[in-house]
XYZ file of N, CA and C in Angstrom:
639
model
N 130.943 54.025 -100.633
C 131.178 54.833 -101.813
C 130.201 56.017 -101.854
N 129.125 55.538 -101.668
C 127.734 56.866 -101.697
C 128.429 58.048 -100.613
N 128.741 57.610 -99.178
C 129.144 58.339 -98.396
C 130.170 59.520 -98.866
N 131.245 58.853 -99.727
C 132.133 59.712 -99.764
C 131.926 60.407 -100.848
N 131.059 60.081 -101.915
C 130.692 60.849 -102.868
C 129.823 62.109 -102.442
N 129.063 61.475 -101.101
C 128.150 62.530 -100.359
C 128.924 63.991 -100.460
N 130.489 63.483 -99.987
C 131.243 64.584 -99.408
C 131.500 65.561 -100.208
N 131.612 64.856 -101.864
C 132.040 65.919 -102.770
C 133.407 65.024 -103.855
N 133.144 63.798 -103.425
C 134.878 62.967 -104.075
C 134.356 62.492 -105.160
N 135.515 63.048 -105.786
C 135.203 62.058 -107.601
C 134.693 60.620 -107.059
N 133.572 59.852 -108.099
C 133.194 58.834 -108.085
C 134.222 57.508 -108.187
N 135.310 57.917 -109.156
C 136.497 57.133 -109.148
C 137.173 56.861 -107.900
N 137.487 58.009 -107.244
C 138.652 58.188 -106.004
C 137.227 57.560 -104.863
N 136.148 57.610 -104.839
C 135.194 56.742 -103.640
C 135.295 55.455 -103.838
N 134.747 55.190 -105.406
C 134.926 53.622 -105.452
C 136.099 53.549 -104.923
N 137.229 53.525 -105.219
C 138.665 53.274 -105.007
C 138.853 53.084 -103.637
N 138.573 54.075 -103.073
C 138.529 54.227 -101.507
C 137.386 53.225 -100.830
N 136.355 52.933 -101.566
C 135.655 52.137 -100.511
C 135.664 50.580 -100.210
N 136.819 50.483 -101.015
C 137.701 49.307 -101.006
C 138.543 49.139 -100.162
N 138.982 50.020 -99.703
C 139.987 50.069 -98.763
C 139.944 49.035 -97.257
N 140.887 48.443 -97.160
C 141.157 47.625 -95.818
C 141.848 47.633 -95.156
N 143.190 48.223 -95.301
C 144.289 48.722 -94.710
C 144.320 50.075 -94.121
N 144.830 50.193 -92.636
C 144.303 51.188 -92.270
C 145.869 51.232 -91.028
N 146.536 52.566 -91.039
C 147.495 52.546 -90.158
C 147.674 53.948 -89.888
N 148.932 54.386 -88.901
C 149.349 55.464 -89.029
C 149.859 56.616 -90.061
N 149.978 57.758 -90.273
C 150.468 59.090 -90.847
C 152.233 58.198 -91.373
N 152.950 58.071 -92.687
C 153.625 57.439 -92.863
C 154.983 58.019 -92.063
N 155.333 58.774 -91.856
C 156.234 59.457 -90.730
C 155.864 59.206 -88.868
N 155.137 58.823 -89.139
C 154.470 58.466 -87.543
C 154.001 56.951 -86.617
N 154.374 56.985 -86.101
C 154.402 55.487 -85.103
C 153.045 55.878 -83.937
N 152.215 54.421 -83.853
C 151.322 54.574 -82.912
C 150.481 55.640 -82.854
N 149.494 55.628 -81.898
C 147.887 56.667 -81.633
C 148.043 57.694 -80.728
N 149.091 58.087 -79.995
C 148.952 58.734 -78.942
C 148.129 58.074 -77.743
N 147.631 57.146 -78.113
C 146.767 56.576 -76.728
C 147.127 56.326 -75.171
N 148.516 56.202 -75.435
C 149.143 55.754 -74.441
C 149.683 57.072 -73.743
N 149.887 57.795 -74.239
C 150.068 59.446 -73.637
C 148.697 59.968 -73.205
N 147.189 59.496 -73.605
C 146.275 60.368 -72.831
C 146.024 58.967 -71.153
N 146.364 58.082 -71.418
C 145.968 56.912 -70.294
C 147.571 57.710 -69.212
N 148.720 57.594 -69.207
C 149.618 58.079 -68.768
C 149.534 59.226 -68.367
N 148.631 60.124 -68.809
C 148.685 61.634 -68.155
C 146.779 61.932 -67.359
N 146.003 60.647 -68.136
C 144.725 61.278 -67.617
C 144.356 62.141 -67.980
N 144.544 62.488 -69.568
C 144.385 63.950 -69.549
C 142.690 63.583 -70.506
N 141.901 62.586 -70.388
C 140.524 62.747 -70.775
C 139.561 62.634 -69.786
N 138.631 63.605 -70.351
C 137.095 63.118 -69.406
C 136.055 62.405 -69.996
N 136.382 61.790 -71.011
C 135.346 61.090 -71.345
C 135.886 59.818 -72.369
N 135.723 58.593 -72.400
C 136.098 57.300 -72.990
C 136.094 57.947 -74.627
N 135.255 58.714 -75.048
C 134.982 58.294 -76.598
C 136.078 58.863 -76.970
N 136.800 60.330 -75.903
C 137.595 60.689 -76.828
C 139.024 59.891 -76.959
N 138.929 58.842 -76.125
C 139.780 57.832 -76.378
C 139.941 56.972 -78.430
N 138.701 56.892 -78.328
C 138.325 56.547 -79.537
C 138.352 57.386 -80.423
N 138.169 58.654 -80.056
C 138.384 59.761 -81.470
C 139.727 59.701 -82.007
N 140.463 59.713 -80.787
C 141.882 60.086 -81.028
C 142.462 58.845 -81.711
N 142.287 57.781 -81.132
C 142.673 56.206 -82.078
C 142.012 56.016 -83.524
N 140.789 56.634 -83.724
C 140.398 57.009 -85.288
C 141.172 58.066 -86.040
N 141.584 59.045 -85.107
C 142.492 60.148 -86.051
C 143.637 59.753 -86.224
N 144.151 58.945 -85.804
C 146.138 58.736 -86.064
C 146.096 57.864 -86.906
N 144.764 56.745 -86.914
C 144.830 55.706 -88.005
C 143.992 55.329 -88.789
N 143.453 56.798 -89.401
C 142.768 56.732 -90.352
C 143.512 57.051 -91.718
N 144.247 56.025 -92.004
C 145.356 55.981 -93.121
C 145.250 55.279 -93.779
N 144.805 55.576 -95.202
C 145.030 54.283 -96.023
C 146.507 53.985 -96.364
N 146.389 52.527 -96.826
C 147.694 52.147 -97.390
C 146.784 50.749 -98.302
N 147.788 50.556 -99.660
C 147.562 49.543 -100.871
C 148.414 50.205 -102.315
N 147.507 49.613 -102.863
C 148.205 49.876 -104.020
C 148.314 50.919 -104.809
N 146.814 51.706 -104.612
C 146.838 52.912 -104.706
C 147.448 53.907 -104.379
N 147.114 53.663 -102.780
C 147.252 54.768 -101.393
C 148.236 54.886 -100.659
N 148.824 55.413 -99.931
C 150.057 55.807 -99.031
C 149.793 56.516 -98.226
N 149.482 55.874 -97.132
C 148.905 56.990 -96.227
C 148.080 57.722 -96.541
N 146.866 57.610 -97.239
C 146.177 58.335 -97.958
C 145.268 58.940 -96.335
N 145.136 59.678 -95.969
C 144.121 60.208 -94.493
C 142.498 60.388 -95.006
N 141.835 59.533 -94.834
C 140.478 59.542 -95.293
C 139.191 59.058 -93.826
N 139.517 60.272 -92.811
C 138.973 59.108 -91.684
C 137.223 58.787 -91.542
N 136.620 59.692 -92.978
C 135.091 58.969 -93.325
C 135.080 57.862 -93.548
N 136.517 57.412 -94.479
C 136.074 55.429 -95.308
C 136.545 54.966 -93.886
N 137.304 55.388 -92.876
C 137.623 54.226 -91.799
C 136.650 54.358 -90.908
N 135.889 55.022 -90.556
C 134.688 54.713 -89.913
C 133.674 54.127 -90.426
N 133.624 54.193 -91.867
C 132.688 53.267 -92.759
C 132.547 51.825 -92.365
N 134.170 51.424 -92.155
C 135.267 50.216 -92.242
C 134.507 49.681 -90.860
N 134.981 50.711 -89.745
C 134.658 50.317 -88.437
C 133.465 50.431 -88.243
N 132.476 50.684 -88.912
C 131.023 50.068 -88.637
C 130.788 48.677 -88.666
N 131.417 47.956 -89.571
C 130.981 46.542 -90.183
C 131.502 45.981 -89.044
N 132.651 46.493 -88.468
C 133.112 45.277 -87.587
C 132.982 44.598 -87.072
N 132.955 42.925 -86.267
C 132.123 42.850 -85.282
C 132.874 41.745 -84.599
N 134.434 41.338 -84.452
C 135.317 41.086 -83.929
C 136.125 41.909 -83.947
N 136.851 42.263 -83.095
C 138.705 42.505 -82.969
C 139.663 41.543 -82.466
N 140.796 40.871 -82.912
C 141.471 39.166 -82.290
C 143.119 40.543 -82.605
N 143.570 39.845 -81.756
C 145.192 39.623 -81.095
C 145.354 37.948 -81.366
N 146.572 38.052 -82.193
C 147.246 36.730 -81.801
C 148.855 37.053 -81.408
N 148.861 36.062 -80.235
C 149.648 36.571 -79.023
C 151.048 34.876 -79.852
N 152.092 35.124 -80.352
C 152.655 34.096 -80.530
C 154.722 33.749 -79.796
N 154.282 35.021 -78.357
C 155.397 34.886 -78.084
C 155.185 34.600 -75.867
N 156.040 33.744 -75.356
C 155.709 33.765 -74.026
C 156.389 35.040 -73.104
N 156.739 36.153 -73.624
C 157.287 36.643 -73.011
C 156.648 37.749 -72.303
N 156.061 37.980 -73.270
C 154.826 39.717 -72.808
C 153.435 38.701 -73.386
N 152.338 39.365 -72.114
C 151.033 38.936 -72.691
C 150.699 40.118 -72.883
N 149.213 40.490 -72.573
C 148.166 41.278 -72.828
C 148.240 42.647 -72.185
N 149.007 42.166 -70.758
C 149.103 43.138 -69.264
C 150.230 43.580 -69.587
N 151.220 43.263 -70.161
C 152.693 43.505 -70.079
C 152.856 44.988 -70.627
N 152.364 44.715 -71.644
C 153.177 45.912 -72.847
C 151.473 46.956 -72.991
N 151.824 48.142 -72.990
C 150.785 49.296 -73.331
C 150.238 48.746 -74.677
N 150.659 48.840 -75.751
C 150.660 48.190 -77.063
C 149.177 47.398 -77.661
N 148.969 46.605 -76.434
C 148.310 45.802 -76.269
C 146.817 46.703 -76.784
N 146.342 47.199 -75.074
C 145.549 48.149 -75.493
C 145.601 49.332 -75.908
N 146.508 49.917 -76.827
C 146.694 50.812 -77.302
C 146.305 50.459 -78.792
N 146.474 49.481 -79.735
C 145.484 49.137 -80.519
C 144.679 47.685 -80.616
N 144.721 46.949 -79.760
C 143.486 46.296 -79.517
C 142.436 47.064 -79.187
N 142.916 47.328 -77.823
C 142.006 48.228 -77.155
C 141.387 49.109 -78.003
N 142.017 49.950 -78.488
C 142.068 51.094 -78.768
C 141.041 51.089 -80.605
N 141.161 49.920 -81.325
C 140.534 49.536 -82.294
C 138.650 48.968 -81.554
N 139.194 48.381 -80.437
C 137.183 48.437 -79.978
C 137.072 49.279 -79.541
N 137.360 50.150 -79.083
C 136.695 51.439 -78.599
C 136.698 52.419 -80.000
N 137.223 52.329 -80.857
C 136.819 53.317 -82.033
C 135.461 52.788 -82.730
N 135.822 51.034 -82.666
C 134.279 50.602 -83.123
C 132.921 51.158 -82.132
N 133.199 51.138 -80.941
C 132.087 51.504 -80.262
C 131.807 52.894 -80.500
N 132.483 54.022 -80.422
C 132.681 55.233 -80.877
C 131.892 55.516 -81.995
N 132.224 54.944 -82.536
C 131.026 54.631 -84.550
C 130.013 54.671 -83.936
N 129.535 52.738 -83.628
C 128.846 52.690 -83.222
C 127.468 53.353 -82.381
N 128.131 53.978 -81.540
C 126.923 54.676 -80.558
C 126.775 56.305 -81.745
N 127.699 56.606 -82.126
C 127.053 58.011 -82.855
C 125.935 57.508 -83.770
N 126.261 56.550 -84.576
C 125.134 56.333 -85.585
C 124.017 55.718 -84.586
N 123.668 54.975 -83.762
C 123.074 54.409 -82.844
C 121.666 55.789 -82.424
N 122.548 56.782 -82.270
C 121.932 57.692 -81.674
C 121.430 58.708 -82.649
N 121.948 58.384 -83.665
C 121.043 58.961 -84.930
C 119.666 57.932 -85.673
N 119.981 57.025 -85.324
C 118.678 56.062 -85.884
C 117.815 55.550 -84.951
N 118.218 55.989 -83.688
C 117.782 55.177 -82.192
C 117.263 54.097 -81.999
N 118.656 53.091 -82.375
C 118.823 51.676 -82.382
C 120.074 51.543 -81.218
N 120.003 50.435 -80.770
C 120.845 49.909 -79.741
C 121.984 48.669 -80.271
N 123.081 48.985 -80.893
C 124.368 47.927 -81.179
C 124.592 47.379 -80.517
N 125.286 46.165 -81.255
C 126.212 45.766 -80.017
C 127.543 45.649 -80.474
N 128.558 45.908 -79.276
C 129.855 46.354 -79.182
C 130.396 44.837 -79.777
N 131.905 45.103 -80.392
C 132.448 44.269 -80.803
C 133.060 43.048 -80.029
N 133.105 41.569 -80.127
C 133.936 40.776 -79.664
C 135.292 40.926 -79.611
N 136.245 40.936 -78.268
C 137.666 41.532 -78.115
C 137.870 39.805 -77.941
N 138.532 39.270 -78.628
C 139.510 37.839 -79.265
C 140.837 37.948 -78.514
N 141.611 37.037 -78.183
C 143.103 36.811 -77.795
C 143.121 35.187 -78.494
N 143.433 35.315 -79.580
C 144.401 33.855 -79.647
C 146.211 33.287 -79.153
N 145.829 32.454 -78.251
C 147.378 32.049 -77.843
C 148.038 31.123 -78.625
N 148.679 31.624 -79.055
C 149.604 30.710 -79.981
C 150.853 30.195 -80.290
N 151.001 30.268 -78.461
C 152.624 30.230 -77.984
C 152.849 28.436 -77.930
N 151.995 27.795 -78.382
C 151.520 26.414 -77.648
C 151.131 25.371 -78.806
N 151.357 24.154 -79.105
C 151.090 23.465 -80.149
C 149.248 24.068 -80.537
N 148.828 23.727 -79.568
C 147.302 23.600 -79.126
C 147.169 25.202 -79.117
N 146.665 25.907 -80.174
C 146.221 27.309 -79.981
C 144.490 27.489 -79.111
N 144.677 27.924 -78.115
C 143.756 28.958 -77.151
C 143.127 30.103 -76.973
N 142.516 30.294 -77.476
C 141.333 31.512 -77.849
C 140.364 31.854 -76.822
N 140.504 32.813 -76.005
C 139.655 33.635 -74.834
C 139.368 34.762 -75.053
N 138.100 35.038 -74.698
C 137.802 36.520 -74.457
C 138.899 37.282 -73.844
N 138.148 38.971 -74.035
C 139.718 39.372 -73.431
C 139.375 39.578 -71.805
N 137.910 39.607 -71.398
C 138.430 39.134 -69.903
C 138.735 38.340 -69.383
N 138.731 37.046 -70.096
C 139.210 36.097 -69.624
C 140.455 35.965 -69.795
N 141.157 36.523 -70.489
C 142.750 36.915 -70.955
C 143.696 37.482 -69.903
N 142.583 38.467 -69.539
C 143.390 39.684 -68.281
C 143.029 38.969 -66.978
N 141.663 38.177 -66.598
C 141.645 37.339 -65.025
C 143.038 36.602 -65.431
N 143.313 35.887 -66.212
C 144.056 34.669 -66.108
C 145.551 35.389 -66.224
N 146.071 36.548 -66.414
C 147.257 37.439 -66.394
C 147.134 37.785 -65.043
N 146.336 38.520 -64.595
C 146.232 38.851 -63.579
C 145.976 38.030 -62.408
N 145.575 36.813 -62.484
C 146.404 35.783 -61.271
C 147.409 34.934 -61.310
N 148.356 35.047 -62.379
C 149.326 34.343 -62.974
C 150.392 35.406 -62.685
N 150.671 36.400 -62.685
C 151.522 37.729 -62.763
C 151.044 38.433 -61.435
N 150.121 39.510 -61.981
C 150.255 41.008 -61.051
C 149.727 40.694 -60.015
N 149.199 39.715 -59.714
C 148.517 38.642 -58.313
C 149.173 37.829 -57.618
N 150.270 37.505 -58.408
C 151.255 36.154 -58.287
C 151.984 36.473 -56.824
N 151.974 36.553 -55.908
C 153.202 36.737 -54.884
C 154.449 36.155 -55.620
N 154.589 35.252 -55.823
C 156.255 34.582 -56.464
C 156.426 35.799 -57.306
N 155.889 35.966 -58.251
C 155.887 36.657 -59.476
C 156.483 38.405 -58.673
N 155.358 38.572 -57.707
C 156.016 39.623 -57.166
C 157.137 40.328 -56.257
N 157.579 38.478 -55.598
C 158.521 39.163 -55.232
C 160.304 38.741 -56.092
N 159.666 38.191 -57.012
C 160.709 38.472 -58.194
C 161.427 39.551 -58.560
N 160.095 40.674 -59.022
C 159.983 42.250 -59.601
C 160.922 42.636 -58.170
N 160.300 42.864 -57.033
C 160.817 43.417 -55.906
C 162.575 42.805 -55.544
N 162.335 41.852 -55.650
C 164.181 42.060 -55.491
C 164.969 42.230 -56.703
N 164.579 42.768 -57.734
C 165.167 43.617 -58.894
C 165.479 44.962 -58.343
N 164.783 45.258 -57.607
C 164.839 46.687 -57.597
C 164.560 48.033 -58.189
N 165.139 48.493 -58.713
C 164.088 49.656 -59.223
C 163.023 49.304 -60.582
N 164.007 48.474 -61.528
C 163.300 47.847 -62.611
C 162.142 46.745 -62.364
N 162.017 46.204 -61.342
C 160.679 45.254 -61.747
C 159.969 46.341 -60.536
N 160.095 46.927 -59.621
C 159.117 48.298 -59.410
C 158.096 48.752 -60.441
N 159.506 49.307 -61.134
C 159.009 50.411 -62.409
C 157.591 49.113 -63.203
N 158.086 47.937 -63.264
C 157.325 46.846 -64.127
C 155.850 46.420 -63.311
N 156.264 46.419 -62.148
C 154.868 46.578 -61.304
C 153.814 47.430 -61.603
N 154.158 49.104 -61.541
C 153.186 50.086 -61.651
C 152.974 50.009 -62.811
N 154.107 49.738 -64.294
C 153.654 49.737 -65.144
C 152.314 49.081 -65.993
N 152.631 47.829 -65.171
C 151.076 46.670 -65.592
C 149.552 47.393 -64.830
N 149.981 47.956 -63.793
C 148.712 48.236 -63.429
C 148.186 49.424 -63.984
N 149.415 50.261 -64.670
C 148.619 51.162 -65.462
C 148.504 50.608 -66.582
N 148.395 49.393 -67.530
C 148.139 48.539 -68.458
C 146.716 48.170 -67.840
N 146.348 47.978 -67.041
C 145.241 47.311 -66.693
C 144.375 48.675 -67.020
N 144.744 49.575 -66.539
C 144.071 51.223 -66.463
C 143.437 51.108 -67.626
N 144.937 51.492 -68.739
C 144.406 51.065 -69.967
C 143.255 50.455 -70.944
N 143.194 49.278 -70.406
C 142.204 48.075 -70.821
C 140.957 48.716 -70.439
N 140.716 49.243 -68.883
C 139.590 49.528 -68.728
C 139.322 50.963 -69.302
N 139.919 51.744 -69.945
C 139.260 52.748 -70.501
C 139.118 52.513 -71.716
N 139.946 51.955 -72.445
C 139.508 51.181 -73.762
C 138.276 49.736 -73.873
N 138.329 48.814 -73.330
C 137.494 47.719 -73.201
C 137.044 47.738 -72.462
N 136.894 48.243 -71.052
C 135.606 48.375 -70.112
C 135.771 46.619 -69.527
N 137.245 45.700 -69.226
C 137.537 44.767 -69.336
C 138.081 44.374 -68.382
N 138.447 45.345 -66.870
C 138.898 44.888 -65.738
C 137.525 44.613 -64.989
N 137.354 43.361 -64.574
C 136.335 43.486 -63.336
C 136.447 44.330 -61.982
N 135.667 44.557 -61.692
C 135.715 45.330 -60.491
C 136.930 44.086 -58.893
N 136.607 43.136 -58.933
C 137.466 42.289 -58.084
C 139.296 42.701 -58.468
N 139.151 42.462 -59.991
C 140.811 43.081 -60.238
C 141.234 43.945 -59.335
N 140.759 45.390 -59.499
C 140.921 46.347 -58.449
C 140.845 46.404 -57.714
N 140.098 45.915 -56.740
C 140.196 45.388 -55.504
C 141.184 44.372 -54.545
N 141.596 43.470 -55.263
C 142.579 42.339 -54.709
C 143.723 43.416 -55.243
N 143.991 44.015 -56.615
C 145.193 45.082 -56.974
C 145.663 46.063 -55.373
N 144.318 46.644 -55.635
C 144.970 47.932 -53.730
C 145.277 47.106 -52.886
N 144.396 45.856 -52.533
C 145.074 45.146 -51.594
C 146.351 44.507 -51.123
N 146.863 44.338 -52.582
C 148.452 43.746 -52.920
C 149.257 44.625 -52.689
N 148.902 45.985 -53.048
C 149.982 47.404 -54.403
C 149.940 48.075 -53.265
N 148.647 48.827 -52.572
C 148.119 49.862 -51.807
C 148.431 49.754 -50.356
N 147.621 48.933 -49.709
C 147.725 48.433 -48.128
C 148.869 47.149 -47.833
N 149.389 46.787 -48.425
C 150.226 45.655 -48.094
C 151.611 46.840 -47.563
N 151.969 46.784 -46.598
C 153.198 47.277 -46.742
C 154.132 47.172 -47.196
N 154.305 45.391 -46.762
C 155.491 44.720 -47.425
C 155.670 44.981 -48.639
């Protein structure tokens, strides 16, 4: 509330706002663009990954608000944070499958870190980055992993899988297209979560790159 009063906002419309918990897209608008700068490469640097996932969804919504665009209270918001969880309750697409994934999983810890290190570097204190959660809940017995442990266990179950791959491959053009697509999902992850190990990529060229077959 102090913050936004800092700015110049009636005391009413801050309190009001610093309540806020709901936080989405421009009400005419779907998704962050995130998936258009990972698809084209068109950044040089991770945070502005995070700028751009703070600007599309710094929206309020409640009872008040409608899309209200306030992206001081959502960085307020994303300071406190100190989990982000996915619950995953279908077997069809995991983590690797769909852009989606890290486009706001992802894309929600890297705005926290984004916060994070600016104020960090104004008080010259050292944070720490948020816990990335996957609950599975496709299963009587719900399963809760980190998210690298989410993407090893996708990634030798799937984009590692020989069976798995030569499934995609005698589809033909469509499980192709589904091949490159996961590995630019993986891309993803690592410019948002910093969440592929270095081995991923490695056994990946070996499969994708040099295998002829």
């Amino acid at each position: 509330q102090k913050v936004l009063e800092k700015e110049g906002m009636p005391k009413d419309q801050a309190e009001s706002l610093s309540r806020a918990r709901i936080f989405g897209p421009g009400a005419s608008e779907y998704g962050t663009n995130v998936t258009d700068l990972i698809e084209t490469s068109e950044w040089e640097k991770e945070d502005q990954i995070g700028d751009l996932h703070i600007n599309k969804m710094a929206h309020v919504y409640g009872d008040v608000y409608h899309a209200y665009a306030s992206e001081t209270t959502f960085r307020e918001v994303l300071d406190t944070v100190d989990v982000v969880s996915q619950v995953r309750n279908s077997e069809e697409y995991g983590v690797a499958d769909l852009d989606h994934y890290y486009e706001f999983l992802g894309g929600l810890s890297k705005s926290v870190e984004v916060v994070r290190k600016s104020r960090s570097a104004s008080k010259s204190e050292k944070r720490a980055l948020p816990v990335i959660l996957v609950a599975d809940s496709t299963r009587d017995k719900i399963k809760t992993m980190d998210i690298k442990k989410t993407i090893d266990y996708e990634v030798r179950t799937k984009i590692l899988n020989p069976e798995w791959m030569k499934g995609q491959m005698a589809s033909g053009y469509p499980g192709v297209k589904n091949l490159g697509k996961r590995v630019e999902n993986l891309l993803g992850w690592q410019a948002t979560a910093g969440s592929v190990d270095n081995w991923v990529w490695s056994d990946v060229a070996e499969k994708y790159m040099f295998d002829d077959a």
